[in-house]
Short mmCIF file of C-alpha atoms in Angstrom, two decimals:
data_model
loop_
_atom_site.label_atom_id
_atom_site.label_comp_id
_atom_site.label_asym_id
_atom_site.label_seq_id
_atom_site.Cartn_x
_atom_site.Cartn_y
_atom_site.Cartn_z
CA ASP A 1 0.00 0.00 0.00
CA THR A 2 1.71 3.19 -1.23
CA GLY A 3 -0.59 5.54 0.63
CA VAL A 4 -1.64 7.50 -2.47
CA SER A 5 -5.35 7.15 -3.07
CA GLN A 6 -7.15 7.86 -6.34
CA ASN A 7 -10.86 7.97 -7.01
CA PRO A 8 -12.67 6.71 -8.91
CA ARG A 9 -10.73 3.63 -10.02
CA HIS A 10 -12.70 3.37 -13.23
CA LYS A 11 -14.76 5.89 -15.16
CA ILE A 12 -16.76 5.37 -18.32
CA THR A 13 -18.15 8.51 -19.87
CA LYS A 14 -19.76 9.61 -23.08
CA ARG A 15 -17.84 11.83 -25.44
CA GLY A 16 -18.41 15.48 -24.64
CA GLN A 17 -19.01 14.99 -20.93
CA ASN A 18 -16.83 16.46 -18.20
CA VAL A 19 -15.03 14.22 -15.71
CA THR A 20 -13.16 14.93 -12.49
CA PHE A 21 -10.66 12.69 -10.74
CA ARG A 22 -9.36 13.02 -7.21
CA CYS A 23 -5.96 12.21 -5.74
CA ASP A 24 -5.09 12.07 -2.05
CA PRO A 25 -1.30 12.00 -1.67
CA ILE A 26 0.77 10.69 1.21
CA SER A 27 0.15 13.27 3.91
CA GLU A 28 3.68 14.59 4.41
CA HIS A 29 4.52 14.78 0.71
CA ASN A 30 4.47 18.29 -0.71
CA ARG A 31 4.99 17.39 -4.37
CA LEU A 32 2.17 15.93 -6.39
CA TYR A 33 2.24 14.80 -10.02
CA TRP A 34 -0.36 13.81 -12.58
CA TYR A 35 0.54 11.47 -15.42
CA ARG A 36 -1.36 9.81 -18.23
CA GLN A 37 -0.50 6.37 -19.55
CA THR A 38 -1.73 4.49 -22.60
CA LEU A 39 -1.05 0.88 -23.48
CA GLY A 40 2.57 0.15 -24.33
CA GLN A 41 3.79 3.60 -23.33
CA GLY A 42 5.47 4.97 -20.27
CA PRO A 43 3.65 7.49 -18.09
CA GLU A 44 3.38 10.87 -19.79
CA PHE A 45 3.76 13.97 -17.62
CA LEU A 46 0.70 16.21 -17.32
CA THR A 47 1.30 18.58 -14.43
CA TYR A 48 3.07 19.02 -11.12
CA PHE A 49 2.35 20.82 -7.85
CA GLN A 50 4.55 21.82 -5.00
CA ASN A 51 2.14 22.37 -2.14
CA GLU A 52 -0.71 24.37 -3.69
CA ALA A 53 1.37 25.92 -6.46
CA GLN A 54 1.11 24.43 -9.93
CA LEU A 55 4.71 24.70 -11.09
CA GLU A 56 4.60 23.06 -14.47
CA LYS A 57 2.02 21.98 -16.99
CA SER A 58 2.75 19.90 -20.07
CA ARG A 59 2.49 21.72 -23.37
CA LEU A 60 0.79 18.61 -24.66
CA LEU A 61 -2.23 19.38 -22.51
CA SER A 62 -5.05 21.18 -24.16
CA ASP A 63 -7.14 23.82 -22.42
CA ARG A 64 -9.71 21.12 -21.70
CA PHE A 65 -7.51 19.84 -18.89
CA SER A 66 -7.23 21.60 -15.57
CA ALA A 67 -5.82 20.59 -12.23
CA GLU A 68 -6.03 22.08 -8.78
CA ARG A 69 -4.56 21.48 -5.37
CA PRO A 70 -6.33 24.17 -3.36
CA LYS A 71 -4.94 23.54 0.11
CA GLY A 72 -1.79 21.72 -0.77
CA SER A 73 -3.31 18.39 0.14
CA PHE A 74 -5.62 16.53 -2.25
CA SER A 75 -5.71 17.36 -5.94
CA THR A 76 -8.32 17.16 -8.66
CA LEU A 77 -7.89 16.73 -12.39
CA GLU A 78 -10.78 17.80 -14.60
CA ILE A 79 -11.21 17.02 -18.26
CA GLN A 80 -13.86 19.02 -20.05
CA ARG A 81 -15.64 17.92 -23.24
CA THR A 82 -13.98 14.52 -23.22
CA GLU A 83 -12.80 12.96 -26.47
CA GLN A 84 -12.12 9.34 -27.30
CA GLY A 85 -8.40 10.13 -27.36
CA ASP A 86 -8.60 10.97 -23.67
CA SER A 87 -9.12 7.29 -22.86
CA ALA A 88 -6.15 6.29 -20.73
CA MET A 89 -4.98 5.52 -17.23
CA TYR A 90 -4.55 8.70 -15.19
CA LEU A 91 -1.93 8.30 -12.50
CA CYS A 92 -1.21 10.48 -9.52
CA ALA A 93 2.04 10.35 -7.58
CA SER A 94 3.44 12.16 -4.57
CA SER A 95 7.05 12.62 -3.48
CA PRO A 96 9.87 13.78 -2.33
CA PRO A 97 11.95 12.91 -4.15
CA GLU A 98 11.06 9.29 -5.00
CA ALA A 99 7.53 9.22 -6.34
CA PHE A 100 4.89 6.84 -5.07
CA PHE A 101 1.93 6.22 -7.29
CA GLY A 102 -1.72 5.66 -6.66
CA GLN A 103 -3.53 2.84 -8.40
CA GLY A 104 -4.79 5.18 -11.08
CA THR A 105 -8.11 6.06 -12.63
CA ARG A 106 -8.88 4.25 -15.85
CA LEU A 107 -10.94 6.48 -18.12
CA THR A 108 -12.89 5.13 -21.06
CA VAL A 109 -14.60 7.62 -23.34
CA VAL A 110 -17.29 6.04 -25.52
CA ARG B 1 14.95 12.66 -29.72
CA LYS B 2 13.12 11.40 -26.63
CA GLU B 3 14.38 12.67 -23.31
CA VAL B 4 14.64 9.13 -21.92
CA GLU B 5 15.10 6.16 -24.22
CA GLN B 6 14.79 2.47 -23.51
CA ASP B 7 14.74 -0.67 -25.61
CA PRO B 8 11.10 -1.79 -25.39
CA GLY B 9 12.03 -5.49 -25.63
CA PRO B 10 10.59 -7.92 -24.83
CA PHE B 11 13.55 -9.62 -23.28
CA ASN B 12 12.77 -13.34 -23.02
CA VAL B 13 15.02 -15.14 -20.53
CA PRO B 14 14.91 -18.46 -18.68
CA GLU B 15 14.70 -18.65 -14.93
CA GLY B 16 18.09 -18.20 -13.32
CA ALA B 17 19.47 -16.04 -16.13
CA THR B 18 21.13 -12.68 -15.71
CA VAL B 19 19.64 -9.84 -17.72
CA ALA B 20 20.63 -6.22 -18.11
CA PHE B 21 18.71 -3.18 -19.31
CA ASN B 22 20.14 0.15 -20.36
CA CYS B 23 18.52 3.52 -20.54
CA THR B 24 19.91 6.72 -22.04
CA TYR B 25 18.91 10.27 -21.18
CA SER B 26 19.47 13.47 -23.10
CA ASN B 27 19.50 16.17 -20.42
CA SER B 28 22.97 16.45 -18.94
CA ALA B 29 21.53 18.46 -16.04
CA SER B 30 19.52 15.49 -14.84
CA GLN B 31 20.02 14.98 -11.17
CA SER B 32 18.10 11.97 -9.91
CA PHE B 33 17.55 8.59 -11.45
CA PHE B 34 15.24 5.71 -10.63
CA TRP B 35 14.07 2.34 -11.84
CA TYR B 36 10.40 1.51 -11.49
CA ARG B 37 8.66 -1.79 -12.05
CA GLN B 38 5.18 -1.96 -13.56
CA ASP B 39 3.01 -5.03 -13.75
CA CYS B 40 0.28 -5.30 -16.36
CA ARG B 41 -2.56 -2.84 -15.71
CA LYS B 42 -1.03 -1.79 -12.38
CA GLU B 43 0.65 1.40 -11.22
CA PRO B 44 4.44 1.83 -11.40
CA LYS B 45 6.25 0.90 -8.20
CA LEU B 46 9.66 2.14 -7.15
CA LEU B 47 12.26 -0.57 -7.56
CA MET B 48 15.35 1.41 -6.65
CA SER B 49 17.01 4.76 -6.82
CA VAL B 50 20.24 4.97 -8.78
CA TYR B 51 23.25 6.57 -7.12
CA SER B 52 26.43 7.84 -8.71
CA SER B 53 28.47 5.16 -7.00
CA GLY B 54 26.13 2.41 -8.10
CA ASN B 55 23.95 0.48 -5.74
CA GLU B 56 22.74 -3.03 -5.15
CA ASP B 57 19.58 -4.44 -3.60
CA GLY B 58 19.60 -8.20 -3.45
CA ARG B 59 19.56 -9.55 -7.00
CA PHE B 60 19.26 -6.06 -8.48
CA THR B 61 22.15 -3.75 -9.29
CA ALA B 62 21.80 -0.25 -10.71
CA GLN B 63 24.58 1.85 -12.17
CA LEU B 64 24.87 5.39 -13.46
CA ASN B 65 27.30 6.64 -16.08
CA ARG B 66 27.03 10.43 -16.17
CA ALA B 67 29.70 10.86 -18.83
CA SER B 68 27.79 8.69 -21.29
CA GLN B 69 24.39 9.64 -19.88
CA TYR B 70 23.03 6.20 -19.31
CA ILE B 71 21.82 4.11 -16.43
CA SER B 72 21.61 0.36 -16.21
CA LEU B 73 19.74 -2.28 -14.28
CA LEU B 74 21.13 -5.77 -13.81
CA ILE B 75 18.94 -8.60 -12.56
CA ARG B 76 20.69 -11.77 -11.45
CA ASP B 77 19.12 -15.20 -10.98
CA SER B 78 15.88 -14.14 -12.67
CA LYS B 79 12.63 -15.36 -11.15
CA LEU B 80 9.29 -15.88 -12.83
CA SER B 81 7.98 -13.08 -10.62
CA ASP B 82 10.46 -10.66 -12.20
CA SER B 83 8.33 -10.65 -15.37
CA ALA B 84 7.16 -7.06 -15.70
CA THR B 85 7.93 -3.80 -17.47
CA TYR B 86 10.91 -1.87 -16.10
CA LEU B 87 10.68 1.90 -16.40
CA CYS B 88 13.70 4.17 -16.39
CA VAL B 89 12.98 7.53 -14.74
CA VAL B 90 15.01 10.72 -14.78
CA GLN B 91 14.48 13.85 -12.73
CA ASN B 92 16.02 17.18 -13.58
CA THR B 93 17.53 19.72 -11.24
CA GLY B 94 15.39 21.23 -8.54
CA PHE B 95 13.41 18.01 -8.17
CA GLN B 96 11.17 18.89 -11.07
CA LYS B 97 9.06 16.55 -13.10
CA LEU B 98 9.90 12.90 -13.44
CA VAL B 99 10.46 11.85 -17.04
CA PHE B 100 9.72 8.24 -17.85
CA GLY B 101 11.02 6.03 -20.59
CA THR B 102 8.59 3.82 -22.45
CA GLY B 103 9.73 0.81 -20.44
CA THR B 104 11.48 -2.47 -21.16
CA ARG B 105 9.38 -5.59 -20.97
CA LEU B 106 10.93 -8.65 -19.33
CA LEU B 107 9.48 -12.14 -19.66
CA VAL B 108 11.03 -14.86 -17.52
CA SER B 109 10.08 -18.38 -18.52
CA PRO B 110 10.41 -21.71 -16.66
#
């Protein structure tokens, strides 16, 4: 048990709907990362927080993606107007500096 | 050129064999290095950090060559349970984002 919790574990949504995922990191970890992974690929960086500050966001992310970490604890990742290409595993990790991952949220857009 | 490159494999080896994976990285300012293990449809799990002097954990040995910008993972006396994808991870200065390779798949057979 890594201590990082992600909800929901699975999400099936229709194209065009909005979805929101939650990540609860290990309590003493101030860095939090979001990654996306598709089959046969390594995790792809999405964004990164140090406490409540969002320090970096991937240029690959469209404006449909937004993430928050309002109190420096849990984080949410929202995808607006989902597309079939958004189907992937969304992974959250907390650190420092070794990262520990949650079990992920598997998103399927139909 | 990808920031972190790995041979995707698969590496097929018999039980008891020794197998080695290499990973190259392009950013000479990279500061921290890790190997993660990922089982099918599971989250990545930290296998070991990689230190400049090299380090060993049981059957696993990791080495770093900063001059040539590569890291390696050696697995001795392979077990069936070692079958997984091994992800090379690089972190740049200031403990910024973790950059993952695509992973090397290992299959250990009886």
